[in-house]
XYZ file of N, CA and C in Angstrom:
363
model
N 84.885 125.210 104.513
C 85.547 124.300 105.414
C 85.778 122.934 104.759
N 84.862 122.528 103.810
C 85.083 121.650 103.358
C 86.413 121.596 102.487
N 86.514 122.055 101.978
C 88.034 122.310 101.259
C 89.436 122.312 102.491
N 89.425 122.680 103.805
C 90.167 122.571 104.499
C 90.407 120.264 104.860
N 89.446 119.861 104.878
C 89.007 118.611 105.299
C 89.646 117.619 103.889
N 89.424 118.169 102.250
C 89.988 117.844 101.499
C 91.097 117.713 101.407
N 91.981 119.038 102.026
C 93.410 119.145 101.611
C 93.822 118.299 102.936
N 93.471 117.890 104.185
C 93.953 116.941 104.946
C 93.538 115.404 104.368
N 92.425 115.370 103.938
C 92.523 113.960 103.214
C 93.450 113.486 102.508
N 94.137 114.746 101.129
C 95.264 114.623 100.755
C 96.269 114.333 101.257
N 97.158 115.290 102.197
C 97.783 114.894 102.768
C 97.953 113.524 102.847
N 96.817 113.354 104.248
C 96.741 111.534 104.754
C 97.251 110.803 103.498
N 96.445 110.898 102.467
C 96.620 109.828 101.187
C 98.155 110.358 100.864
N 98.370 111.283 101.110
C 99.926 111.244 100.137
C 101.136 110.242 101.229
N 100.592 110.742 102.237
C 101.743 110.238 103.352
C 101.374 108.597 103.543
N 99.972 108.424 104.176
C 99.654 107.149 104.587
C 100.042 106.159 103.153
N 99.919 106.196 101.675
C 100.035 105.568 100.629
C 101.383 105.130 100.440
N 102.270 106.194 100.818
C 103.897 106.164 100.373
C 104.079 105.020 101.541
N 103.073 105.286 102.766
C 104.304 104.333 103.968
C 103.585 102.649 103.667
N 102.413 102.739 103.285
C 101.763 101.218 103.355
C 102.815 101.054 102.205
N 103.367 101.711 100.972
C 103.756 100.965 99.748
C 105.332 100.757 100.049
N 106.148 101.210 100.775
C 106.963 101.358 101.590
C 107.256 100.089 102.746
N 105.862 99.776 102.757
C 106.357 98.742 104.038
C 104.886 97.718 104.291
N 104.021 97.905 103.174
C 102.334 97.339 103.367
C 102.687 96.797 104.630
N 101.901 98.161 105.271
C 101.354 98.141 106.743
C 99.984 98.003 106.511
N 99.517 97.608 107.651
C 97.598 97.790 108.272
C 97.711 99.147 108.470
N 97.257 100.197 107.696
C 97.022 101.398 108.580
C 95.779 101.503 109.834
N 94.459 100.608 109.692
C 94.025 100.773 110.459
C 94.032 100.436 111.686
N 94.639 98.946 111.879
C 95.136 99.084 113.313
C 95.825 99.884 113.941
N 96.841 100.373 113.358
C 97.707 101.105 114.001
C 97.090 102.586 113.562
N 96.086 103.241 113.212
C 95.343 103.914 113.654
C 94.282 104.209 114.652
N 94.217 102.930 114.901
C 93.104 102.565 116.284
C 93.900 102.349 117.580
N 94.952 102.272 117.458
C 95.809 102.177 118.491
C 96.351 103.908 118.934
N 96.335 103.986 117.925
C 97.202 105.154 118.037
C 96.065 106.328 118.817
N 94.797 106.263 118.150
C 93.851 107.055 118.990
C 93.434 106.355 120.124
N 93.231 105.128 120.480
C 93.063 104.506 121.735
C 94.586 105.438 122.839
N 95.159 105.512 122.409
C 96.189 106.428 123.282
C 96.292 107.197 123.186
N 95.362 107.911 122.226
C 95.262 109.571 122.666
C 93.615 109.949 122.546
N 92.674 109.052 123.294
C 91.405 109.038 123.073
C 91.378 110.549 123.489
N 91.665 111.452 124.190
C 91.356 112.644 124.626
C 91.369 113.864 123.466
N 91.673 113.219 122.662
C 91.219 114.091 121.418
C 89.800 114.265 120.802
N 89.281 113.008 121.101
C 87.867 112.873 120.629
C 86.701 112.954 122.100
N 87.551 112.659 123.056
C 86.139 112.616 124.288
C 85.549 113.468 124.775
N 85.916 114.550 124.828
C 85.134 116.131 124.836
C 84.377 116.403 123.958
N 84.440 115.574 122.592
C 84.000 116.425 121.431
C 82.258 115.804 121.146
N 81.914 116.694 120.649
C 80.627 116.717 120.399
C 80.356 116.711 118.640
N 79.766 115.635 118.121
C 79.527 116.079 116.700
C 77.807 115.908 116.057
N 77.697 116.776 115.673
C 76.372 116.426 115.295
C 76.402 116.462 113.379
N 75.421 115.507 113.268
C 75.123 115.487 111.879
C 73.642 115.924 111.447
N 72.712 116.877 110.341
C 71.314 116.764 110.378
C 71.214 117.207 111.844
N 71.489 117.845 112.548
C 70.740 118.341 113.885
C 71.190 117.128 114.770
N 71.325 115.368 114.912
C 71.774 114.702 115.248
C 73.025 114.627 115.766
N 73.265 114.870 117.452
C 74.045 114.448 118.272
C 74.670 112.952 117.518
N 75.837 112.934 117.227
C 76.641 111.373 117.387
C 77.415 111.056 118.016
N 77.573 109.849 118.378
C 78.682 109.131 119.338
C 79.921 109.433 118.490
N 80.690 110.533 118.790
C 81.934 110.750 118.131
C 82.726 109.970 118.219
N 83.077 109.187 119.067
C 84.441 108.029 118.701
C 83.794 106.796 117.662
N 82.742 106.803 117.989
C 82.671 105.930 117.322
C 82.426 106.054 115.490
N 81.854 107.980 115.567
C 81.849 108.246 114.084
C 83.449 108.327 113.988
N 83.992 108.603 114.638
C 85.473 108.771 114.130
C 86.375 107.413 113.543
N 86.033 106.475 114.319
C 86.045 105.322 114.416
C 86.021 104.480 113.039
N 84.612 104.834 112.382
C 84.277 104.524 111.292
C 84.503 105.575 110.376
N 84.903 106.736 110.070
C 85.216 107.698 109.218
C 87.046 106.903 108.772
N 87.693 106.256 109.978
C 88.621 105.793 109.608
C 89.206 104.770 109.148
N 88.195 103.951 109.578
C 87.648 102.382 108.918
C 87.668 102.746 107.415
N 86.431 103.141 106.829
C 86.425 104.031 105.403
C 87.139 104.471 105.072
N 88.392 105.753 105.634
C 89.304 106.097 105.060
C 90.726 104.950 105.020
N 91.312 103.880 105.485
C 91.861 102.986 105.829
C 91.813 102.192 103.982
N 90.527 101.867 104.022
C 90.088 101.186 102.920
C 90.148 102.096 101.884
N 89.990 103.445 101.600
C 90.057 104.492 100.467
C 91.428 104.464 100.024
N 92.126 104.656 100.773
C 93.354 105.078 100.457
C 94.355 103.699 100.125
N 93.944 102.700 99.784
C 94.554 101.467 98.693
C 94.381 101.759 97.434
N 93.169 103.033 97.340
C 93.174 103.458 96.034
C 94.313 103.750 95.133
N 94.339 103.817 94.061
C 95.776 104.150 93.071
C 96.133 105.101 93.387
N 94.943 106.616 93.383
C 95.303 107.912 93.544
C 94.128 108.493 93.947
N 94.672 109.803 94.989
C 93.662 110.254 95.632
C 92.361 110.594 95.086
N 91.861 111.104 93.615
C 90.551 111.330 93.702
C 89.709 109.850 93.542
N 90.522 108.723 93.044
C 89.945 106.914 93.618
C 89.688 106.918 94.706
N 90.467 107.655 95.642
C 90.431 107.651 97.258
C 89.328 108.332 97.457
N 88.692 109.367 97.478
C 87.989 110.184 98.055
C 86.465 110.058 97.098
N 86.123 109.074 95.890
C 85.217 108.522 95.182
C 84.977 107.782 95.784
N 85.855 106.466 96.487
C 85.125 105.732 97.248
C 84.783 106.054 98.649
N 85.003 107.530 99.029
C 84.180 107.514 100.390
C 83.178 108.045 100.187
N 82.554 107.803 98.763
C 81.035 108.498 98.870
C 79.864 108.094 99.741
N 79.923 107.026 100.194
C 78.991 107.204 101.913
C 79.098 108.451 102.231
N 80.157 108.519 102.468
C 80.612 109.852 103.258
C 80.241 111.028 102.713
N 79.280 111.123 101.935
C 79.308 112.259 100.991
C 78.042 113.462 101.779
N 77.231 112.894 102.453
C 76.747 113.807 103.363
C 78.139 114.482 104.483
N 79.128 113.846 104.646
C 80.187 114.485 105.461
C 80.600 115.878 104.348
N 80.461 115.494 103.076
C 81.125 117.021 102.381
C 79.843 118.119 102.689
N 78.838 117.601 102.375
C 77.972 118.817 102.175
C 76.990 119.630 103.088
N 77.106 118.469 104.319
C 76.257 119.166 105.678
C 77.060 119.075 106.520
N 78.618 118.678 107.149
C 78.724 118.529 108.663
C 79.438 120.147 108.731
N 79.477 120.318 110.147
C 79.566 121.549 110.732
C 81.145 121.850 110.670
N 81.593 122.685 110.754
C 83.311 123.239 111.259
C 84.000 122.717 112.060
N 83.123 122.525 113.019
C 83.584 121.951 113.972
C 83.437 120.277 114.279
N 83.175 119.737 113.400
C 83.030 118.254 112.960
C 84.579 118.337 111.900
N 84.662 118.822 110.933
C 85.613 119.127 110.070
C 87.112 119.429 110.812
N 86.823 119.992 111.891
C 88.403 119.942 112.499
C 88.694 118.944 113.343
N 87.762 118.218 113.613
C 87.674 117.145 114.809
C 88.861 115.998 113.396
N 88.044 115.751 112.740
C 88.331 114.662 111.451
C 89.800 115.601 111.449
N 90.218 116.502 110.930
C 91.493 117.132 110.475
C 92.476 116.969 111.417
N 92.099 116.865 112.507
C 92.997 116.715 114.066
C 92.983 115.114 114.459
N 92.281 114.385 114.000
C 92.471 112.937 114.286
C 93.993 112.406 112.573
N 93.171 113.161 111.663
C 94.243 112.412 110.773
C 95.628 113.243 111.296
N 95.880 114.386 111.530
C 96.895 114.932 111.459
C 97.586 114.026 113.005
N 97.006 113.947 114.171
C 97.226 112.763 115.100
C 98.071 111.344 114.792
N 97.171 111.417 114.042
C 97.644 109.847 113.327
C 99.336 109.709 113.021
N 99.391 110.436 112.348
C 100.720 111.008 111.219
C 101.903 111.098 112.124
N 101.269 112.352 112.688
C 102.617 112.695 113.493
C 103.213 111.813 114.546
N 101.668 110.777 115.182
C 102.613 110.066 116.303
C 103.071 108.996 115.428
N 102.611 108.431 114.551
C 103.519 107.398 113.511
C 104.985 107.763 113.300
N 105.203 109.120 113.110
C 106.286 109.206 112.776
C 107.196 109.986 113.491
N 106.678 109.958 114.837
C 107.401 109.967 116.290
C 108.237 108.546 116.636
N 106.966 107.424 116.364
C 106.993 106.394 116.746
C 108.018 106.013 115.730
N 108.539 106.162 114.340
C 109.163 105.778 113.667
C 110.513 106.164 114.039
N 110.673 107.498 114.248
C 111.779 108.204 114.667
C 112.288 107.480 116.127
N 111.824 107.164 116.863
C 112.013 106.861 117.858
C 112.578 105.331 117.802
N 112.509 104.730 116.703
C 112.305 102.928 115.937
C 113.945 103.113 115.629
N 114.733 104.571 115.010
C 115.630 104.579 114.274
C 116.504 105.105 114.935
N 116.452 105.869 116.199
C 117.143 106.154 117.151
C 117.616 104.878 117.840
């Protein structure tokens, strides 16, 4: 699963990099916005880390904070070196922690570029 969570990190970094260099945006505000309006992605969800129940919005919260800041990197494996905090996220979180994260970035993306489409209409 972890390899599924990689290739969406990619992604993110390929897409989110082209649009900040494109237009140096804040990605993280307008990632925090963007899930503040679709909090129902994360409020059902349950994540545990180590056997540890966590406050999922708020790990999500900060998984994106971190990723926000990674991805100024030059190139993605700069990107994904500096989320080594995060490095208990590669080697213990569950599947279902891993799609939670894969469904918030893929979130992200698509309503950005709803919202863009909608900018050019």
């Amino acid at each position: 699963m972890n390899n599924i969570l990689t290739e969406s990190l990619q992604k993110s970094f390929d897409y989110w990099s082209w649009v900040d260099e494109d237009s140096r945006i804040e990605c993280l505000p307008i990632w925090k916005k963007i899930l503040n309006n679709n909090s129902k992605i994360i409020k059902n969800q349950t994540m545990w880390i180590d056997g540890v129940k966590q406050d999922t919005e708020k790990y999500v919260h900060q998984f994106l904070e971190s990723w926000s800041k990674a991805i100024e990197a030059p190139d993605f494996e700069s990107a994904k070196n500096s989320m080594q905090k995060w490095q208990k996220l590669w080697e213990e979180t569950t599947d279902e922690n891993v799609k939670i994260f894969v469904k918030v970035l893929e979130m992200v993306e698509t309503y950005w570029k709803d919202m863009q489409n909608k900018n050019i209409d």
